[in-house]
Each structure stands twice: as structure tokens, then as C-alpha cells.
mmCIF file of C-alpha atoms in Angstrom:
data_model
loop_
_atom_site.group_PDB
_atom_site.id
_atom_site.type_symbol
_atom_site.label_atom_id
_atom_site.label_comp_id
_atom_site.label_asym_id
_atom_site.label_seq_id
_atom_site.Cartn_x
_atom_site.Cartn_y
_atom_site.Cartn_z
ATOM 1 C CA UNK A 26 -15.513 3.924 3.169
ATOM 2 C CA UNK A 27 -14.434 0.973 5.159
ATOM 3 C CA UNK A 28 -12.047 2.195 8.327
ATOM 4 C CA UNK A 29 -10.005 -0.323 9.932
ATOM 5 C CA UNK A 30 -8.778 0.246 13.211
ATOM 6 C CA UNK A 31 -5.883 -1.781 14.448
ATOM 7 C CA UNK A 32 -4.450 -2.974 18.237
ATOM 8 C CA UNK A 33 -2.926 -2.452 19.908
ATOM 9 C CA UNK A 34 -1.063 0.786 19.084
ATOM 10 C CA UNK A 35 2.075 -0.694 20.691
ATOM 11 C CA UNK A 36 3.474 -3.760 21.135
ATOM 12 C CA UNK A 37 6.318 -4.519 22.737
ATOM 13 C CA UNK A 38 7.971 -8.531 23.279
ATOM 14 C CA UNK A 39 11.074 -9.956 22.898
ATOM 15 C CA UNK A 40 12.964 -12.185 20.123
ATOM 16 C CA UNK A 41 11.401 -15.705 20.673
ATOM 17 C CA UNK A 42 7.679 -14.424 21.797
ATOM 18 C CA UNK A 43 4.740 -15.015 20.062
ATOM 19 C CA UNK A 44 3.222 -11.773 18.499
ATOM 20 C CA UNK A 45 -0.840 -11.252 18.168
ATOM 21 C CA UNK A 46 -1.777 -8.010 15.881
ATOM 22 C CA UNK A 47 -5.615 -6.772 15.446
ATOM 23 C CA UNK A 48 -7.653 -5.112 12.875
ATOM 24 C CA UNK A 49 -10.990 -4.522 12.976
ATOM 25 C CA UNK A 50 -13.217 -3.215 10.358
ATOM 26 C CA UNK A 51 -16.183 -1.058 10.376
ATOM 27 C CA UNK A 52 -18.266 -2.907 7.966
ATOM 28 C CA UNK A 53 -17.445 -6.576 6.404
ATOM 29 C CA UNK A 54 -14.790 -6.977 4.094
ATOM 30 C CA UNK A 55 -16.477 -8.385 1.119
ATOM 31 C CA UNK A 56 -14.969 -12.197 0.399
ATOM 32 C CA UNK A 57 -12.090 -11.645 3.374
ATOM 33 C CA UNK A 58 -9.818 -9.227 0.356
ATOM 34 C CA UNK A 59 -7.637 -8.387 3.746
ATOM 35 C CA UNK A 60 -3.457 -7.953 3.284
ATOM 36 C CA UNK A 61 -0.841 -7.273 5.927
ATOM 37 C CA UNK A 62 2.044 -5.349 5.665
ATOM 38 C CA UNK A 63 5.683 -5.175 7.572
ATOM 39 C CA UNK A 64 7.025 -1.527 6.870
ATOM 40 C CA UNK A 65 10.980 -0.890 8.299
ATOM 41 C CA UNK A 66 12.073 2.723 8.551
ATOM 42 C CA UNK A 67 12.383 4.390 5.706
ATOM 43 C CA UNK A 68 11.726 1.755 3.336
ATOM 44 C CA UNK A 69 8.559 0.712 1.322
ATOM 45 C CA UNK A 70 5.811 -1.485 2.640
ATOM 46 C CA UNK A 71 6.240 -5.187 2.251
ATOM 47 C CA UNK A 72 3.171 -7.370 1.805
ATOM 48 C CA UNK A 73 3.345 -10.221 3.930
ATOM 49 C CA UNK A 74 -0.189 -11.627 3.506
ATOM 50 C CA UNK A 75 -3.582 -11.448 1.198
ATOM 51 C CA UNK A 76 -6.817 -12.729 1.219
ATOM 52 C CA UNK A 77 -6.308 -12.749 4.938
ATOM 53 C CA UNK A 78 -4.721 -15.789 5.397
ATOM 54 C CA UNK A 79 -2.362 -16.554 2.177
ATOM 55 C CA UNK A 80 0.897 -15.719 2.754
ATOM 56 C CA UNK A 81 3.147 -13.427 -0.191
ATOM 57 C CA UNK A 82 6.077 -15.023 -1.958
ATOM 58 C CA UNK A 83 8.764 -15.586 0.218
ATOM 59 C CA UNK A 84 7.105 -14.665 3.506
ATOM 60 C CA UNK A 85 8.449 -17.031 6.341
ATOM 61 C CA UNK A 86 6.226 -19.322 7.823
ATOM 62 C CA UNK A 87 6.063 -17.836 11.243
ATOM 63 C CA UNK A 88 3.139 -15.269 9.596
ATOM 64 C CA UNK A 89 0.080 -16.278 9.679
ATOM 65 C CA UNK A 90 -2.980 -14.604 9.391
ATOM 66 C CA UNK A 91 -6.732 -15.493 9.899
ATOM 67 C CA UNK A 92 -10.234 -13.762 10.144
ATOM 68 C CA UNK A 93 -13.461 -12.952 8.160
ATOM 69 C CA UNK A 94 -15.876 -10.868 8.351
ATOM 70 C CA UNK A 95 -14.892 -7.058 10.502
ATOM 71 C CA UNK A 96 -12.232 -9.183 12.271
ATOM 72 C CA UNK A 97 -8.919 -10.092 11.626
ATOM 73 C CA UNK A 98 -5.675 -11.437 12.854
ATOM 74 C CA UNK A 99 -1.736 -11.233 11.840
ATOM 75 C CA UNK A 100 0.168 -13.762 14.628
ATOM 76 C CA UNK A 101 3.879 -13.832 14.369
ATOM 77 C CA UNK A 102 4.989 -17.165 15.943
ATOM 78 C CA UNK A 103 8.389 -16.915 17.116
ATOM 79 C CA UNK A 104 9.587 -13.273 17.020
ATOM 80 C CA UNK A 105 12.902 -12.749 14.978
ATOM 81 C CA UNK A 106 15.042 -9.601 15.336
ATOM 82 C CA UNK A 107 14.039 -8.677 11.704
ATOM 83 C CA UNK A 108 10.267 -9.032 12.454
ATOM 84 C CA UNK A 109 10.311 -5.657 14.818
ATOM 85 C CA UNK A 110 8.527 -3.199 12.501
ATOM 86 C CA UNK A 111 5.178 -1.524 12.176
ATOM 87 C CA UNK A 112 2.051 -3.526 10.547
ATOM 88 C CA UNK A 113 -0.105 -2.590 8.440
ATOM 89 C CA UNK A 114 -3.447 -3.756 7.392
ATOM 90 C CA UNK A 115 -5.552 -3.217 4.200
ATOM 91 C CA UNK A 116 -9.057 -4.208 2.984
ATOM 92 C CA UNK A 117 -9.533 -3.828 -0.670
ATOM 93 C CA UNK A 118 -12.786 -5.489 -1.089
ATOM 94 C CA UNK A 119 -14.366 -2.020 -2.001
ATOM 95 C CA UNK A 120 -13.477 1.308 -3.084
ATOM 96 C CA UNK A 121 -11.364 2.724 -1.755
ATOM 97 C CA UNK A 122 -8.785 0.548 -0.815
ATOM 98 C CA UNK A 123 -8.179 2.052 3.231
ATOM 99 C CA UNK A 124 -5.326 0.912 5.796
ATOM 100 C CA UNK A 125 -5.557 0.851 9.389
ATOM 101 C CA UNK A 126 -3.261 3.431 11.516
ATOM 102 C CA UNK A 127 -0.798 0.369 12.045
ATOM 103 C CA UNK A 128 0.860 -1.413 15.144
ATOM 104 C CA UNK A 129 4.845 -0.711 16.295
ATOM 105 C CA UNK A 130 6.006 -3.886 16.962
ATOM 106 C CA UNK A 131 9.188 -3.153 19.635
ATOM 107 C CA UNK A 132 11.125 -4.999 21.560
ATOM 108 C CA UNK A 133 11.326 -5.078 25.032
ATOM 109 C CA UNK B 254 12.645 -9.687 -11.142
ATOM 110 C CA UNK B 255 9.896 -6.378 -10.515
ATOM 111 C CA UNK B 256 11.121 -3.290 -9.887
ATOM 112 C CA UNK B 257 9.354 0.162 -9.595
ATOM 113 C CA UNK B 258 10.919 3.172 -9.579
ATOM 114 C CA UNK B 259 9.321 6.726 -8.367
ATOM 115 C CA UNK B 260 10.627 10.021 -9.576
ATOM 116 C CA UNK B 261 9.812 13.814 -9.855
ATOM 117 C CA UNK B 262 10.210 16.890 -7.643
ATOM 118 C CA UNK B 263 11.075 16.970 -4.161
ATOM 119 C CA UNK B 264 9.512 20.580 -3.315
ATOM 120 C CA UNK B 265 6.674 21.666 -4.703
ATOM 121 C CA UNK B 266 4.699 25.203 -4.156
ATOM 122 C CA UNK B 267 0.930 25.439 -2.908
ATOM 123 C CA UNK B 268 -1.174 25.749 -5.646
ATOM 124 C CA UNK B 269 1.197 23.770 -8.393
ATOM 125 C CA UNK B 270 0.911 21.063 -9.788
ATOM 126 C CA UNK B 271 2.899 17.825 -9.020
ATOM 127 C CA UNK B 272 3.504 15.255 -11.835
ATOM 128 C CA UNK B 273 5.298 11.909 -11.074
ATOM 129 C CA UNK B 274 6.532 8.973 -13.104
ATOM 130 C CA UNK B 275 6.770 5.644 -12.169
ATOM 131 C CA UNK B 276 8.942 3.787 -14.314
ATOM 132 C CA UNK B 277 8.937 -0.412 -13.791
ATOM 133 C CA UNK B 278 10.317 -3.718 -15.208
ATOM 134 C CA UNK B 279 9.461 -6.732 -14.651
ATOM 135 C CA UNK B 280 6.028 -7.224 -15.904
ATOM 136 C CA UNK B 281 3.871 -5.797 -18.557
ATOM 137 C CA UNK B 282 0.889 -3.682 -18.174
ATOM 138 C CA UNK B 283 -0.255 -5.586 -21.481
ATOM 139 C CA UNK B 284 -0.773 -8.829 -19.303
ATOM 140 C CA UNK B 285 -4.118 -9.155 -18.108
ATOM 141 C CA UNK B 286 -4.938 -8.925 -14.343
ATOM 142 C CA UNK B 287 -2.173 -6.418 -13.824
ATOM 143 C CA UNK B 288 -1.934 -2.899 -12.607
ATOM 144 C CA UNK B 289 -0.169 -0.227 -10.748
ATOM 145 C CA UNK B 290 -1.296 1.969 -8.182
ATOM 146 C CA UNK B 291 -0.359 5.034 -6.408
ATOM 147 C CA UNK B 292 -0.123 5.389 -3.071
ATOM 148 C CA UNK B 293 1.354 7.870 -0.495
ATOM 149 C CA UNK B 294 2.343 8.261 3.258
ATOM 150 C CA UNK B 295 2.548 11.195 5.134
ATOM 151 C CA UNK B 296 5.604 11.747 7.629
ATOM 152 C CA UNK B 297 4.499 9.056 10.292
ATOM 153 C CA UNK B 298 1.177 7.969 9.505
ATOM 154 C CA UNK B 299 -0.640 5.128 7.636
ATOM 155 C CA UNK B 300 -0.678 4.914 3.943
ATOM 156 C CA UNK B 301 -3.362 6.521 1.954
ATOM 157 C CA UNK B 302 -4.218 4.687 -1.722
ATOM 158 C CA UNK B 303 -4.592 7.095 -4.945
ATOM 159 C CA UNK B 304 -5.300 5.621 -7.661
ATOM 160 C CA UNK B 305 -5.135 2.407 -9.787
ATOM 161 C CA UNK B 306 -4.446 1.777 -13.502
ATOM 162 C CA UNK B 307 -5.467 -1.594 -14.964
ATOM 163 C CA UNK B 308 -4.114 -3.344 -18.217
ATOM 164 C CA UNK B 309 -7.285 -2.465 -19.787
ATOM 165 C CA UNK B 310 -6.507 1.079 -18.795
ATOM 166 C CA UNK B 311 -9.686 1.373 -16.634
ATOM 167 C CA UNK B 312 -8.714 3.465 -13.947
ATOM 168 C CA UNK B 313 -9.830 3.979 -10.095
ATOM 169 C CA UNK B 314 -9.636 7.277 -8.286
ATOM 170 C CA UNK B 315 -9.651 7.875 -4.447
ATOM 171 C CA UNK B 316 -13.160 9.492 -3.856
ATOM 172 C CA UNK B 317 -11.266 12.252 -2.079
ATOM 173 C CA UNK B 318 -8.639 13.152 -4.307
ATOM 174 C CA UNK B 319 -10.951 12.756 -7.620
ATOM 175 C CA UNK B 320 -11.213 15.700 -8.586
ATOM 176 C CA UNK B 321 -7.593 16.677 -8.372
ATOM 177 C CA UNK B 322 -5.533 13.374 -9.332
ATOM 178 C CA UNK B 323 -5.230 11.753 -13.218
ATOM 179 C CA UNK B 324 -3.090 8.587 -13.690
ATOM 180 C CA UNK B 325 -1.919 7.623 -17.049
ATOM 181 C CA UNK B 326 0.362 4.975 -18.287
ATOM 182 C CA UNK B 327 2.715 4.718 -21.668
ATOM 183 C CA UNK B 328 3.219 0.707 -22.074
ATOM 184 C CA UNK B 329 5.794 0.918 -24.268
ATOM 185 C CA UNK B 330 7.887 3.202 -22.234
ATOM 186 C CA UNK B 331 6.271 1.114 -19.118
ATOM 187 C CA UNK B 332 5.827 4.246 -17.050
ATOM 188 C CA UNK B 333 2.863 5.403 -15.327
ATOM 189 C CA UNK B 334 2.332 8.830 -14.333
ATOM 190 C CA UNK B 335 0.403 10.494 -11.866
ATOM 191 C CA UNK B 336 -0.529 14.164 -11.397
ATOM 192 C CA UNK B 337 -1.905 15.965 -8.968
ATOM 193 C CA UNK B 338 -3.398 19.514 -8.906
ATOM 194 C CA UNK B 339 -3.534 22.329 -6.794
ATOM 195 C CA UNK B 340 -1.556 20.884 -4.216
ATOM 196 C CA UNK B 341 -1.401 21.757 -0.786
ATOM 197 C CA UNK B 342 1.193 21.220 2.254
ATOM 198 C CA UNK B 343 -1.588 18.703 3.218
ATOM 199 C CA UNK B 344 0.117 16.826 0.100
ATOM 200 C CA UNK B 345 3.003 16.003 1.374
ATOM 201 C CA UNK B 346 4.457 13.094 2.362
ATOM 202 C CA UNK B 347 6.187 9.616 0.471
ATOM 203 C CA UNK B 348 4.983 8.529 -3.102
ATOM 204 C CA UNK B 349 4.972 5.211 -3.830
ATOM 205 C CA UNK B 350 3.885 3.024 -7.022
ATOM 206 C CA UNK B 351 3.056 -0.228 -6.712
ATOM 207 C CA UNK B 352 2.288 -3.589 -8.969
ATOM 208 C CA UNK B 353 -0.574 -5.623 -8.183
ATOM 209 C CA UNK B 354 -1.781 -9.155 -9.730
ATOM 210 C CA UNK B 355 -4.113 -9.302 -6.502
ATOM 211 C CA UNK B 356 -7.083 -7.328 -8.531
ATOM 212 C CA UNK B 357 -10.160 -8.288 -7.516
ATOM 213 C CA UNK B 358 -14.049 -7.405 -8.222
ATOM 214 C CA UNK B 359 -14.109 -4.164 -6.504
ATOM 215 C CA UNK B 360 -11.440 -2.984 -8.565
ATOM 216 C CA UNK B 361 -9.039 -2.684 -5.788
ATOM 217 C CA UNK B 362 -6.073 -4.893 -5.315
ATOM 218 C CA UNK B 363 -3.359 -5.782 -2.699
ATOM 219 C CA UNK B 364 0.423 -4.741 -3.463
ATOM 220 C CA UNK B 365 2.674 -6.852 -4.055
ATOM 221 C CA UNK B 366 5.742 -4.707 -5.174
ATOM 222 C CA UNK B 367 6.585 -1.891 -4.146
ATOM 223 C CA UNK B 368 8.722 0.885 -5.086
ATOM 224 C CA UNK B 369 11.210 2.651 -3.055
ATOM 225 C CA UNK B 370 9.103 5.602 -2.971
ATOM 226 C CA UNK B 371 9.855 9.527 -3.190
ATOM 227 C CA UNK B 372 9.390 12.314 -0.445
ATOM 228 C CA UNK B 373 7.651 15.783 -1.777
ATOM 229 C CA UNK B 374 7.776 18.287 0.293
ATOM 230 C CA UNK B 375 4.393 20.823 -0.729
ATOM 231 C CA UNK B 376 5.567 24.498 0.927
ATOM 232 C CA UNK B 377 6.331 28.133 -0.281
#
């Protein structure tokens, strides 16, 4: 099983700030099958990008995210008041499908 | 438009067994490429993924929950069910089910909708 580990644990900016969110993996996730997610309190997780660097439907284009291999990256350009959340990443290249513990995005 | 929509019991008893539907619209689970997952989250921690039903009804299982977890659909009643045996307060946390058209050669897949999810509670 693939275990991702994401930094930091906290990250705290301010509306306007550029945003740079980690997740490492402990073996290569085959063909860069990577997704991010933005979760809000009690609501569902939203996916913002797949294959590690194609954004969802809809997703603004202040996400980004890039990587291959064990390491990847979700940057969030310009921070907007709706963007503080926690992040989620997932591989899915291989069974099982595992997320990383996620990074609180708060602002300061 | 998708929409998925969890429901079933809130509390459940150690030992029981939990069974939840997912009922969706939206999409078909006729169309290839498709399927719908289920995945939970306990009270302030990461997601955990389930299982996975395809449109060929091939299914995935978490390796650790195998032995305990069974996911079914009904197409024409677009509902997929999951149950879960022998449960434990270890169980609890939010369900979610989830659409996918992100399936790839592994068999897993990235979410792309997402239900509102439902909180069970596993306790005597």
C-alpha cells in the first residue's frame, strides 16, 4: 500500500498569498494517477485536480498542480477567502486507492 | 446534473451489521468507464476508500476491510449498496458514495462527485 504523507500539517497565509501544498509518496505513483481535494466543514470532498496536473470541471484557474514520480505539488496562486479549507491528496494508480492525512489551509 | 445520495442508520451496535444505499442520478452505471465507490471518514481524519463497483460489475475491495464489506448495485433502481459486517466503534465515522469516470488500469479511480455523505455512529 502506497502512503502519502502531506506538508505541511498547517498552513496559515492570508487572502492574496500564494499557497504551496506537499505530498509525498512512499513508492511511485504508477503514470502520475494523483487527485487533490478541497474539503469545507462538514461537507463532502471536492476534487479539484487528477492526473496530477488536470484540473476538474469548474475548478478556477488559480489551482494548479504538478509532480511525478513520489512527489507532488497543489499551488494555489492568489488565495481567495473560499480557498481556506483542508487538502487532500490521493494516488489511485494501485490498489488501494490511499489519501494523505491532509493540510489546514488557515488564514492568518 | 450528478447527484448521490447516502442513506441508512445513524447508530449502529458492535457486532451488527450496517447496510447502506446510495441512490444517484445523473449517469448510468450501464455506461462504460463508470463506477461508484465507497468511501468513509472518521471524525477528523483523512478519508479511507472501500470499495468500487464498475459498469461491468467487477468490483474492488479495500484489502483491509475484505473480508467484512460487499458492494452491490441495482441499475435499474440506480442504487448501490454497501454492507458491512461485524462492525465495530472503529467503524464509525462519515459514509460517502462517489461517481468516478477517472477509472484507470489499476482499477482505482479519482472522484469526481460526491455525495453529501452520512454519519454512523457504531456504539452499545
Amino acid at each position: 500500500e502506497i502512503v502519502l504523507t502531506q506538508s505541511p500539517g498547517t498552513l496559515s497565509l492570508s487572502p492574496g498569498e500564494g499557497a504551496t501544498l506537499s505530498c509525498r509518496a512512499s513508492q511511485s505513483v504508477f503514470s502520475s494517477y494523483l487527485a487533490w481535494y478541497q474539503q469545507k466543514p462538514g461537507q463532502a470532498p471536492r476534487l479539484l485536480i487528477y492526473g496530477a496536473s488536470t484540473r476538474a470541471t469548474g475548478i478556477p484557474d488559480r489551482f494548479s498542480g504538478s509532480g511525478s514520480g513520489t512527489d507532488f505539488i497543489l499551488t494555489i496562486s492568489r488565495l481567495e477567502p473560499e480557498d481556506f479549507a483542508v487538502y487532500y491528496c490521493q494516488q489511485y494508480g494501485s490498489l488501494p486507492g490511499t489519501f494523505g492525512q491532509g493540510t489546514r489551509l488557515d488564514i492568518k | 446534473q450528478i447527484t448521490l445520495k447516502e442513506s441508512g442508520p445513524t447508530l449502529v451496535k458492535p457486532t451488527q451489521t450496517l447496510t447502506l444505499t446510495c441512490t444517484f442520478s445523473g449517469f448510468s452505471l450501464r455506461t462504460s468507464g463508470v463506477g461508484v465507490a465507497w468511501i468513509r471518514q472518521p471524525p477528523g481524519k483523512a478519508p479511507e476508500w472501500l470499495a468500487l463497483i464498475y459498469w461491468d460489475d467487477n468490483r474492488r475491495y479495500s484489502p483491509s476491510l475484505k473480508s467484512r464489506v460487499t458492494i452491490t448495485k441495482d441499475t435499474s433502481k440506480k442504487q448501490v449498496v454497501l454492507t458491512m459486517t461485524n462492525v465495530d466503534p472503529v467503524d464509525t465515522g462519515t459514509y460517502y458514495c462517489a461517481h468516478s469516470r477517472f477509472i484507470v488500469p489499476s482499477g482505482m479511480a479519482a472522484f469526481d462527485d460526491w455525495g453529501q455523505g452520512t454519519l454512523v455512529t457504531v456504539s452499545s
